[in-house]
Amino acid sequence: MADTSTTAAAKPIDPRLAVLREFWFYFSENRGAVIGMWVFLFVVAIAVFADVIAPHGAIDQYRDALLKPPFWQEGADPRFLLGTDAVGRDMLSRLIYGSRFSLFVGCIVVSGALVVGVIVGLVAGYAGGRVDALIMRVMDIILAFPSLLLALALVAVLGPSLINAMIAIAIVQQPHYVRLTRAAVLSEKTKDYVVAARVAGARPLRLMFVTILPNCLSPLIVQAALSFSTAILDAAALGFLGMGAQPPTPEWGTMLAEAREFILRAWWVVTFPGVAILVTVLAINLMGDGLRDALDPKLKRS
Amino acid sequence: MQSLREMLRFLLYRIGLLVPTFIGVTIAAFGFIRILPGDPVLLMAGERGVSPERYDELMRQFGYDRPLWEQYFDFLGGIATGDLGNSLVTKKPVFDEFFTLFPATLELSICAIIFAMLLGIPAGVLAATRRGSWLDQTVMGTALVGYSMPIFWWGLLLIILFSGILQWTPVSGRVSLLYFFPPVTGFMLIDSLLSGQKGAFTSAVSHLILPTIVLGTIPLAVIARQTRSAMLEVLGEDYVRTARAKGLAPVRVIGLHALRNALIPVITTIGLQVGVLLGGAILTETIFSWPGIGKWMVDSIFRRDYPAVQGGLLMIAVVVMLVNLIVDLLYGLINPKIRY
């Protein structure tokens, strides 16, 4: 106890803080990543304060203002900055509320796939032998199907809804986490510090979660960023195909599906939801690239 | 001789690995309507519902009243004889439907991957050789936008621009209805040429352009990024420096020495795009009403045509597994460092 306090006094910087600082140093070198982070934080802020920012309700219909163009075009209604859709709902408000669904999908899918994937991957890598072989074959089976097709088929059986879409997407993404975790565990398992912990009497659960897992985190964090954006894209795609969030939910993909028939008459109902998806996904991918560069020691110096 | 035998052994080993996966895939395709919650007959009937008598009749007709393992072995026996059951909607064998529609998806996918390679590899090489320049940043920025693209929206945008405003390309289908010719190869580009009808080939090409761009966008972005990073790695190697020191022209160094080695990981990446292509085909074919496997699967799912969905899932998984196997073998052929 006294020992730690003296070292802490000698070195005023908490080692965890130092790690964070080093991370931020490399991350902030990547201009794109920093821009991506700000855009992402902006989208998060919009989602959090949607009730305050949105000028209208997401499903409020104005029967006197159907398919009004955005404010800079002739015939626009000043009440609706980005125009209205075919049933007179404000585009801007629907886009603002839609950010909630996309971020929600990303968070739930990533945490679900991550937790299950990490546990299964730890077990596979740690146990080895038949358990490992069985788990990996099951993952091979999931990976043999194109992920969007499998998600689509799963949702068709579970019933089309946003929740079921998230479950399906989490299922198709989870093998990537299993493979990554297993590979990392296999390379860490035989290292001296793990053997030392085992000899010191640490039990399997402690070895898996406390000793090995923290050293496997880097690739998992990068994968999480990547799959966050894939989850948003896939959920929007399912919504677009009619198998995700159901109307009148202002989910961006679902909005695009509803807008399809007006594609040649009202460009704004088709353009804006797509821009929202693209900007959000691009921001996350920019951050993901920055994370990878900052966390991957092999690429650090390149 | 020795290496041939070793390759053969590797081939057998790889095929051996596929066997359990294949069995798993059959179980997954078979089980997804039976194991997941929901009664298949009620699901097929949809919201209309069925009378109890009709329900029993349907249960018997599809064999759902028999034990699961019996149904499964029937399914396996069907696979062995090329019988995947009949579609509920068209009443035609699922196996035949798949192979009627598959050439359309194959043609589109091949065009998309060629488009992606023709643009992506030069773009990646250019970015790597001018690392850090505005060109590099522009190319990589564009690639990341392409990688983040919701392609169903991208397709709609292209339709608005090229079919709506400019009226350059048709909106949907594979060839104009003005032309009719029997499918010989199933590839519209070849069939339209064979038909000898004036304008048929041009029509087929104009129908193909937008879907190719849409489906090729994500592979293009992935290939450009992968080519760049592979090139960067190779350009730092000693043999490249030696080639440069010998006074070889930069084009020769990059084209002959560096690119050849950089392409090895790129080819793997291209192979891995097959799953992406088949997934993307679902969206692309839906948007452009392209009569291929992707649209067929979506339609079958919506029509609750479960024999078609079950058979289609199986066939698509088999295609993905076969392509992955071929990529693995090719990788060994082109990479002299790998010997089995």
XYZ file of C-alpha atoms in Angstrom:
642
model
C 0.000 0.000 0.000
C 2.756 2.404 1.034
C 4.667 1.265 -2.009
C 2.050 2.355 -4.492
C 1.526 5.727 -2.840
C 5.225 6.596 -3.067
C 5.385 5.697 -6.740
C 2.240 7.680 -7.326
C 3.822 10.666 -5.624
C 7.012 10.309 -7.628
C 5.102 10.028 -10.906
C 2.154 12.379 -10.853
C 0.752 10.856 -14.053
C -1.563 7.917 -13.622
C -0.348 5.164 -15.997
C -3.827 4.805 -17.405
C -3.866 8.483 -18.177
C -0.514 8.089 -19.893
C -1.905 5.360 -22.123
C -4.835 7.585 -22.988
C -2.495 10.453 -23.680
C -0.358 8.354 -25.988
C -3.496 7.171 -27.731
C -4.749 10.714 -28.186
C -1.348 11.745 -29.542
C -1.538 9.212 -32.349
C -5.269 9.610 -32.892
C -5.103 13.400 -33.204
C -2.308 13.135 -35.767
C -4.934 11.800 -38.152
C -6.899 14.856 -39.246
C -9.701 12.815 -40.797
C -10.210 10.883 -37.576
C -10.582 14.078 -35.555
C -13.070 15.518 -38.054
C -14.948 12.216 -37.971
C -15.052 12.361 -34.194
C -16.530 15.891 -34.177
C -19.155 14.963 -36.761
C -20.027 11.873 -34.766
C -20.338 13.885 -31.544
C -22.549 16.329 -33.449
C -24.857 13.475 -34.528
C -24.907 12.179 -30.948
C -25.867 15.654 -29.703
C -28.675 15.842 -32.283
C -29.968 12.464 -31.167
C -29.842 13.401 -27.475
C -31.510 16.786 -27.906
C -33.888 15.758 -30.702
C -36.932 16.797 -28.671
C -35.545 20.290 -28.232
C -34.110 20.840 -31.723
C -36.776 19.310 -33.945
C -39.210 22.009 -35.109
C -42.065 19.511 -35.540
C -42.993 16.057 -34.313
C -41.625 13.102 -36.277
C -45.065 11.844 -37.269
C -47.022 15.111 -37.298
C -48.780 15.458 -40.637
C -49.549 18.806 -42.242
C -52.240 18.056 -44.804
C -51.845 21.512 -46.353
C -48.151 20.978 -47.119
C -47.565 17.776 -49.081
C -44.208 17.300 -50.843
C -43.102 20.884 -50.217
C -39.525 21.470 -51.469
C -36.686 22.717 -49.242
C -36.495 26.418 -48.398
C -34.214 27.531 -51.241
C -36.547 26.243 -53.929
C -39.597 27.917 -55.362
C -42.850 26.947 -53.725
C -41.226 26.186 -50.387
C -43.089 26.567 -47.119
C -41.017 28.550 -44.579
C -42.256 26.276 -41.799
C -40.380 23.329 -43.290
C -36.676 24.021 -43.879
C -35.925 20.803 -45.736
C -39.409 20.369 -47.167
C -42.056 17.763 -46.412
C -42.711 14.205 -47.546
C -45.697 12.766 -49.378
C -47.971 12.822 -46.331
C -46.909 16.264 -45.139
C -44.360 15.389 -42.472
C -41.402 17.703 -41.873
C -38.245 16.160 -43.370
C -35.852 17.963 -41.019
C -37.643 16.760 -37.894
C -37.816 13.212 -39.195
C -34.105 13.269 -39.990
C -33.333 14.595 -36.514
C -35.383 11.898 -34.797
C -33.958 9.331 -37.207
C -30.455 9.862 -35.787
C -31.721 8.267 -32.571
C -32.619 5.040 -34.332
C -29.345 4.734 -36.220
C -27.184 5.364 -33.146
C -29.390 3.083 -31.073
C -29.004 0.308 -33.642
C -25.236 0.804 -33.710
C -24.900 0.726 -29.908
C -27.139 -2.277 -29.329
C -25.774 -4.352 -32.192
C -22.142 -3.669 -31.326
C -22.562 -4.319 -27.617
C -24.589 -7.458 -28.234
C -22.235 -8.885 -30.853
C -19.182 -7.801 -28.856
C -20.218 -9.326 -25.522
C -21.391 -12.628 -26.984
C -18.540 -12.766 -29.496
C -15.862 -12.083 -26.896
C -17.206 -14.672 -24.467
C -17.537 -17.336 -27.166
C -14.131 -16.436 -28.609
C -12.465 -16.558 -25.164
C -13.972 -19.954 -24.494
C -12.937 -21.268 -27.928
C -9.379 -19.981 -27.658
C -8.914 -20.931 -24.023
C -10.537 -24.356 -24.132
C -9.146 -25.458 -27.498
C -9.703 -28.995 -28.796
C -13.199 -30.111 -29.626
C -14.976 -27.128 -28.101
C -12.844 -24.834 -30.233
C -13.385 -26.869 -33.406
C -17.142 -26.964 -32.859
C -17.423 -23.230 -32.206
C -15.299 -22.318 -35.208
C -17.287 -24.571 -37.547
C -20.500 -22.896 -36.394
C -18.914 -19.515 -37.148
C -17.829 -20.781 -40.586
C -21.433 -21.691 -41.280
C -22.669 -18.203 -40.409
C -19.906 -16.664 -42.528
C -20.790 -18.867 -45.517
C -23.925 -16.779 -46.052
C -23.747 -13.207 -47.323
C -24.473 -11.275 -44.131
C -27.279 -9.122 -45.494
C -29.036 -12.167 -46.959
C -28.813 -14.064 -43.688
C -30.075 -11.054 -41.737
C -32.941 -10.688 -44.203
C -33.917 -14.348 -43.894
C -33.717 -14.209 -40.081
C -35.896 -11.110 -39.914
C -38.397 -12.687 -42.308
C -38.902 -15.511 -39.826
C -38.700 -13.439 -36.632
C -41.055 -10.823 -38.078
C -40.087 -7.439 -39.526
C -39.280 -4.889 -36.814
C -36.338 -2.782 -35.720
C -35.643 -5.006 -32.703
C -35.592 -8.173 -34.803
C -33.423 -6.446 -37.393
C -30.935 -5.598 -34.627
C -30.950 -9.183 -33.361
C -30.366 -10.498 -36.884
C -27.540 -8.053 -37.581
C -25.896 -8.840 -34.236
C -26.017 -12.550 -35.086
C -24.378 -12.107 -38.478
C -21.669 -9.788 -37.086
C -20.759 -11.825 -34.063
C -18.470 -14.385 -35.842
C -15.965 -11.598 -36.585
C -15.598 -10.908 -32.858
C -15.289 -14.608 -32.098
C -12.508 -15.045 -34.655
C -10.611 -11.961 -33.513
C -10.857 -12.821 -29.827
C -9.884 -16.423 -30.418
C -6.857 -15.445 -32.510
C -5.737 -12.947 -29.869
C -6.248 -15.443 -27.035
C -4.274 -18.117 -28.889
C -1.321 -15.779 -29.293
C -1.471 -14.565 -25.672
C -2.235 -17.865 -23.969
C 1.299 -19.240 -23.981
C 3.013 -16.005 -22.984
C 4.911 -15.864 -19.711
C 2.569 -13.544 -17.835
C -0.360 -15.892 -18.436
C 1.653 -18.925 -17.372
C 2.789 -16.992 -14.286
C -0.791 -16.126 -13.378
C -1.801 -19.737 -13.844
C 1.037 -20.980 -11.685
C 0.079 -18.401 -9.071
C -3.270 -20.205 -8.913
C -5.585 -17.994 -10.963
C -8.668 -19.920 -12.000
C -9.835 -20.202 -15.642
C -12.444 -17.434 -15.408
C -9.943 -15.022 -13.906
C -7.310 -16.034 -16.453
C -9.735 -15.479 -19.305
C -11.296 -12.198 -18.302
C -8.749 -10.479 -16.066
C -5.400 -11.721 -17.357
C -5.849 -12.370 -21.067
C -8.769 -10.226 -22.228
C -7.300 -6.755 -21.531
C -4.371 -7.599 -23.785
C -6.637 -8.534 -26.683
C -8.612 -5.315 -26.719
C -7.008 -3.327 -29.557
C -8.296 -5.337 -32.528
C -11.687 -5.608 -30.808
C -12.036 -1.845 -30.447
C -11.204 -1.335 -34.123
C -13.662 -4.051 -35.088
C -16.315 -2.433 -32.896
C -15.951 0.867 -34.752
C -16.167 -0.905 -38.098
C -19.173 -2.962 -37.149
C -20.918 0.097 -35.695
C -21.000 1.605 -39.167
C -21.854 -1.709 -40.843
C -24.739 -2.130 -38.388
C -26.151 1.274 -39.313
C -25.827 0.480 -43.025
C -27.379 -2.975 -42.679
C -30.257 -1.728 -40.536
C -30.942 0.994 -43.086
C -30.769 -1.575 -45.888
C -33.245 -3.828 -44.055
C -35.485 -0.815 -43.451
C -35.209 0.025 -47.142
C -36.272 -3.496 -48.079
C -39.224 -3.246 -45.701
C -37.753 -5.698 -43.199
C -36.447 -3.254 -40.600
C -38.150 -0.443 -38.727
C -41.730 -0.122 -39.915
C -43.472 3.087 -41.071
C -44.133 5.637 -39.684
C -40.870 5.241 -37.713
C -38.505 7.961 -38.942
C -35.647 5.508 -39.489
C -33.495 6.719 -42.398
C -33.614 3.498 -44.450
C -37.372 3.198 -43.963
C -37.757 6.834 -45.024
C -35.889 6.017 -48.239
C -38.176 3.076 -48.917
C -41.230 5.314 -48.526
C -39.628 7.918 -50.784
C -38.854 5.553 -53.649
C -41.993 6.238 -55.639
C -41.363 9.988 -55.596
C -37.808 9.648 -56.783
C -38.324 11.554 -60.046
C -40.779 14.104 -58.640
C -39.349 15.151 -55.283
C -35.590 14.729 -55.100
C -35.386 15.943 -51.502
C -37.327 13.061 -49.952
C -34.793 10.672 -51.517
C -31.620 12.705 -51.064
C -31.638 13.822 -47.437
C -32.078 10.488 -45.607
C -29.245 9.030 -47.702
C -26.989 11.987 -46.935
C -27.718 11.480 -43.238
C -26.752 7.784 -43.446
C -23.636 8.515 -45.498
C -22.386 11.315 -43.237
C -22.904 9.300 -40.053
C -21.290 6.160 -41.449
C -18.418 8.121 -42.987
C -17.717 9.880 -39.679
C -17.579 6.555 -37.849
C -15.339 4.999 -40.497
C -12.976 7.986 -40.318
C -12.797 7.470 -36.558
C -12.300 3.750 -37.093
C -9.307 4.383 -39.371
C -7.840 6.707 -36.762
C -8.415 4.149 -34.004
C -6.719 1.451 -36.061
C -3.677 3.607 -36.728
C -3.452 4.671 -33.088
C -3.940 1.199 -31.617
C -2.095 -1.001 -34.083
C 1.549 -0.986 -33.014
C 2.614 -2.529 -36.325
C 1.381 0.422 -38.329
C 2.255 3.090 -35.792
C 5.524 4.097 -37.316
C 4.467 3.828 -40.949
C 6.054 -33.784 -59.000
C 6.534 -33.464 -55.316
C 4.789 -30.109 -55.261
C 1.905 -31.461 -57.345
C 1.318 -34.201 -54.833
C 1.510 -31.695 -52.008
C -0.974 -29.448 -53.728
C -3.309 -32.353 -54.218
C -3.032 -33.163 -50.540
C -3.758 -29.554 -49.643
C -6.763 -29.596 -51.978
C -8.139 -32.700 -50.296
C -7.482 -31.205 -46.873
C -9.329 -28.010 -47.798
C -12.259 -29.945 -49.240
C -12.271 -32.065 -46.095
C -12.591 -28.883 -44.033
C -15.561 -27.843 -46.157
C -17.525 -31.008 -45.433
C -18.589 -30.128 -41.865
C -19.320 -26.552 -42.960
C -21.425 -27.833 -45.824
C -23.390 -30.119 -43.516
C -23.860 -27.167 -41.172
C -25.087 -25.020 -44.026
C -27.655 -27.650 -44.993
C -28.832 -27.754 -41.375
C -29.019 -23.949 -41.243
C -30.927 -23.667 -44.542
C -33.220 -26.525 -43.512
C -33.700 -25.413 -39.956
C -34.281 -21.723 -40.281
C -38.044 -22.038 -40.774
C -38.402 -25.068 -38.553
C -36.200 -24.263 -35.580
C -36.861 -20.551 -35.246
C -40.112 -19.568 -33.550
C -43.148 -19.562 -35.813
C -45.166 -22.256 -37.518
C -44.066 -22.585 -41.180
C -47.573 -23.151 -42.532
C -49.017 -20.215 -40.596
C -46.061 -18.096 -41.740
C -46.687 -19.041 -45.367
C -50.393 -18.339 -45.067
C -49.562 -14.895 -43.747
C -52.273 -12.657 -42.404
C -55.064 -14.358 -44.334
C -54.840 -17.382 -42.076
C -55.954 -20.923 -42.937
C -58.826 -23.166 -41.969
C -57.886 -26.090 -39.699
C -58.552 -28.614 -42.508
C -56.409 -26.740 -45.003
C -53.738 -26.413 -42.303
C -53.592 -30.184 -41.813
C -53.537 -30.700 -45.559
C -50.641 -28.271 -46.011
C -48.744 -29.816 -43.093
C -49.036 -33.205 -44.808
C -48.238 -31.822 -48.247
C -44.936 -30.323 -47.132
C -44.218 -33.203 -44.801
C -44.032 -30.917 -41.759
C -46.066 -33.466 -39.765
C -43.241 -35.983 -39.934
C -40.325 -36.116 -37.496
C -37.671 -33.445 -38.104
C -34.846 -35.910 -38.785
C -36.928 -37.656 -41.440
C -37.632 -34.348 -43.151
C -33.946 -33.455 -42.949
C -32.809 -36.701 -44.556
C -35.357 -36.161 -47.304
C -33.850 -32.733 -47.846
C -30.307 -34.186 -47.950
C -31.423 -36.880 -50.396
C -32.947 -34.161 -52.551
C -29.660 -32.228 -52.566
C -27.798 -35.315 -53.717
C -30.157 -35.735 -56.668
C -30.406 -32.046 -57.496
C -33.966 -31.776 -56.212
C -34.579 -28.847 -53.875
C -38.351 -29.058 -54.038
C -40.708 -26.831 -56.006
C -41.371 -23.150 -55.563
C -44.756 -22.473 -53.979
C -45.401 -19.585 -56.340
C -44.156 -20.689 -59.746
C -44.475 -24.430 -59.007
C -41.182 -24.904 -60.875
C -38.240 -26.771 -59.341
C -36.165 -24.443 -57.140
C -32.970 -25.909 -58.601
C -33.990 -24.906 -62.153
C -35.121 -21.454 -61.059
C -31.766 -20.860 -59.427
C -29.812 -21.778 -62.539
C -32.108 -19.751 -64.811
C -31.519 -16.618 -62.747
C -27.925 -17.194 -61.687
C -26.302 -16.042 -64.992
C -27.900 -12.596 -64.552
C -26.302 -12.192 -61.127
C -23.028 -13.678 -62.340
C -22.881 -11.297 -65.304
C -23.582 -8.304 -63.095
C -21.058 -9.426 -60.457
C -18.305 -10.050 -63.017
C -18.868 -6.628 -64.572
C -18.873 -5.020 -61.132
C -15.638 -6.675 -60.048
C -13.920 -5.811 -63.357
C -15.082 -2.220 -62.959
C -13.774 -2.185 -59.394
C -10.388 -3.639 -60.393
C -9.909 -1.408 -63.442
C -10.414 1.703 -61.339
C -9.322 0.511 -57.912
C -5.881 -0.938 -58.657
C -4.556 2.077 -60.624
C -6.063 4.418 -58.025
C -4.349 2.545 -55.206
C -1.006 2.453 -57.037
C -1.233 6.153 -57.826
C -2.062 7.010 -54.223
C 0.805 4.890 -52.897
C 3.425 6.303 -55.248
C 2.425 9.872 -54.420
C 1.963 9.217 -50.745
C 0.836 12.187 -48.686
C 0.124 14.367 -51.738
C -3.260 15.949 -52.371
C -3.847 13.231 -54.967
C -3.336 10.513 -52.358
C -5.650 12.294 -49.940
C -8.329 12.823 -52.586
C -8.205 9.213 -53.762
C -8.286 7.813 -50.229
C -10.998 10.262 -49.155
C -13.130 9.228 -52.119
C -12.468 5.571 -51.363
C -13.663 6.022 -47.788
C -16.831 7.744 -49.010
C -17.412 4.818 -51.383
C -16.780 2.380 -48.555
C -19.358 4.177 -46.367
C -21.949 4.379 -49.131
C -25.463 3.048 -48.550
C -25.562 1.520 -52.040
C -29.367 1.375 -52.231
C -29.386 5.166 -51.930
C -26.455 5.535 -54.319
C -28.467 3.573 -56.899
C -31.460 5.880 -56.449
C -29.241 8.952 -56.885
C -27.746 7.583 -60.095
C -31.245 6.831 -61.394
C -32.340 10.405 -60.627
C -29.310 11.804 -62.450
C -28.766 9.501 -65.426
C -32.243 8.123 -66.028
C -34.337 11.028 -64.773
C -32.528 14.257 -65.599
C -30.129 13.241 -68.372
C -32.234 10.343 -69.707
C -29.104 8.468 -70.750
C -29.818 5.068 -69.275
C -32.929 2.951 -68.750
C -34.253 2.520 -65.217
C -34.700 -1.224 -64.967
C -34.345 -4.650 -66.529
C -31.542 -6.249 -68.531
C -32.450 -5.345 -72.106
C -35.096 -3.256 -73.860
C -38.408 -5.036 -74.479
C -38.005 -4.238 -78.176
C -35.549 -7.070 -78.447
C -36.353 -10.660 -77.980
C -33.935 -13.500 -78.383
C -33.547 -16.899 -76.783
C -31.085 -17.155 -73.887
C -28.092 -19.140 -75.115
C -25.488 -18.482 -72.449
C -27.681 -16.531 -70.034
C -25.234 -13.627 -70.297
C -27.143 -10.765 -71.883
C -24.018 -9.168 -73.349
C -23.125 -12.359 -75.226
C -26.678 -13.360 -76.112
C -27.478 -9.946 -77.563
C -24.389 -10.178 -79.783
C -25.291 -13.703 -80.858
C -28.819 -12.635 -81.747
C -27.426 -10.378 -84.458
C -30.202 -7.858 -83.844
C -29.152 -4.280 -84.402
C -29.027 -2.252 -81.223
C -29.563 -5.214 -78.905
C -25.999 -5.169 -77.590
C -26.056 -1.412 -77.004
C -29.317 -1.810 -75.138
C -27.856 -4.560 -72.955
C -24.797 -2.429 -72.182
C -26.863 0.632 -71.285
C -28.955 -1.479 -68.916
C -25.830 -2.848 -67.294
C -23.925 0.395 -66.635
C -25.704 1.766 -63.563
C -26.114 -1.573 -61.733
C -22.421 -2.282 -62.382
C -21.377 1.029 -60.850
C -23.658 0.573 -57.846
C -22.600 -3.004 -57.138
C -18.934 -2.229 -57.846
C -18.674 0.800 -55.561
C -17.817 -0.910 -52.278
C -15.419 -3.465 -53.860
C -13.808 -0.545 -55.704
C -13.205 1.311 -52.444
C -11.892 -1.808 -50.693
C -9.568 -2.686 -53.593
C -8.193 0.862 -53.818
C -7.441 0.958 -50.076
C -5.931 -2.518 -50.074
C -3.808 -1.837 -53.182
C -2.457 1.340 -51.628
C -1.418 -0.266 -48.373
C 0.045 -3.330 -50.140
C 2.010 -1.084 -52.483
C 3.312 1.022 -49.595
C 4.563 -2.100 -47.880
C 6.253 -3.407 -51.023
C 7.791 -0.052 -52.002
C 9.799 -0.122 -48.787
C 11.380 -3.497 -49.605
C 15.025 -3.970 -50.492
C 14.433 -5.395 -53.949
C 12.504 -2.303 -54.960
C 15.355 -0.128 -53.760
C 17.784 -2.332 -55.700
C 15.698 -2.017 -58.835
C 15.655 1.721 -58.420
C 19.382 1.843 -57.747
C 19.991 -0.131 -60.943
C 18.508 2.828 -62.712
C 15.325 1.170 -63.945
C 12.618 3.529 -65.078
C 10.146 4.259 -62.238
C 7.268 2.883 -64.315
C 9.156 -0.389 -64.704
C 9.988 -0.580 -61.013
C 6.417 0.043 -59.980
C 4.745 -1.975 -62.707
C 7.057 -4.949 -62.861
C 8.670 -5.340 -59.473
C 6.386 -3.762 -56.923
C 2.892 -4.258 -58.323
C 3.364 -7.945 -59.001
C 4.068 -8.609 -55.351
C 1.595 -6.080 -54.046
C -1.192 -7.768 -55.992
C -0.956 -10.962 -53.957
C -2.936 -9.675 -50.957
C -5.148 -7.671 -53.322
C -6.264 -10.835 -55.098
C -7.270 -12.351 -51.766
C -9.256 -9.207 -51.050
C -10.985 -9.477 -54.412
C -11.892 -13.076 -53.654
C -13.341 -12.061 -50.308
C -15.576 -9.549 -52.065
C -17.762 -12.382 -53.374
C -19.881 -12.408 -50.237
C -20.089 -8.619 -50.408
C -21.130 -8.836 -54.061
C -23.869 -11.376 -53.372
C -25.125 -9.297 -50.446
C -24.952 -6.143 -52.560
C -26.743 -7.934 -55.387
C -29.806 -8.156 -53.131
C -30.037 -4.366 -52.975
C -28.778 -3.581 -56.485
C -31.095 -6.053 -58.182
C -34.057 -4.818 -56.153
C -33.447 -1.209 -57.158
C -32.884 -1.917 -60.859
C -35.420 -4.783 -61.145
C -32.544 -6.947 -62.305
C -33.878 -10.495 -62.694
C -31.141 -12.281 -60.743
C -30.665 -14.330 -57.593
C -30.713 -11.358 -55.232
C -34.087 -10.070 -56.361
C -35.409 -13.626 -56.477
C -34.392 -14.193 -52.833
C -35.995 -10.931 -51.687
C -39.171 -11.711 -53.626
C -39.260 -15.273 -52.284
C -38.814 -14.015 -48.726
C -41.672 -11.558 -49.170
C -43.900 -14.151 -50.846
C -43.087 -16.555 -48.016
C -41.980 -19.044 -50.642
C -40.029 -21.115 -48.141
C -38.850 -23.934 -50.417
C -37.303 -21.266 -52.665
C -35.706 -19.443 -49.707
C -34.347 -22.682 -48.262
C -32.925 -23.840 -51.604
C -31.608 -20.402 -52.492
C -29.813 -19.977 -49.150
C -28.143 -23.348 -49.627
C -27.057 -22.679 -53.216
C -25.704 -19.219 -52.401
C -23.722 -20.554 -49.445
C -22.275 -23.265 -51.690
C -21.234 -20.641 -54.240
C -19.519 -18.570 -51.510
C -17.726 -21.640 -50.128
C -16.533 -22.736 -53.590
C -15.236 -19.286 -54.465
C -13.385 -19.056 -51.151
C -11.809 -22.435 -51.885
C -10.710 -21.294 -55.355
C -9.260 -18.083 -53.904
C -7.274 -20.099 -51.377
C -5.858 -22.330 -54.101
C -5.091 -19.379 -56.386
C -3.318 -17.694 -53.525
C -0.965 -20.653 -53.313
C -0.378 -20.579 -57.065
C 0.511 -16.913 -57.323
C 2.419 -16.600 -54.078
C 5.736 -18.416 -54.425
C 6.307 -18.075 -50.672
C 3.490 -20.495 -49.945
C 4.142 -24.152 -50.597
C 1.823 -26.846 -49.409
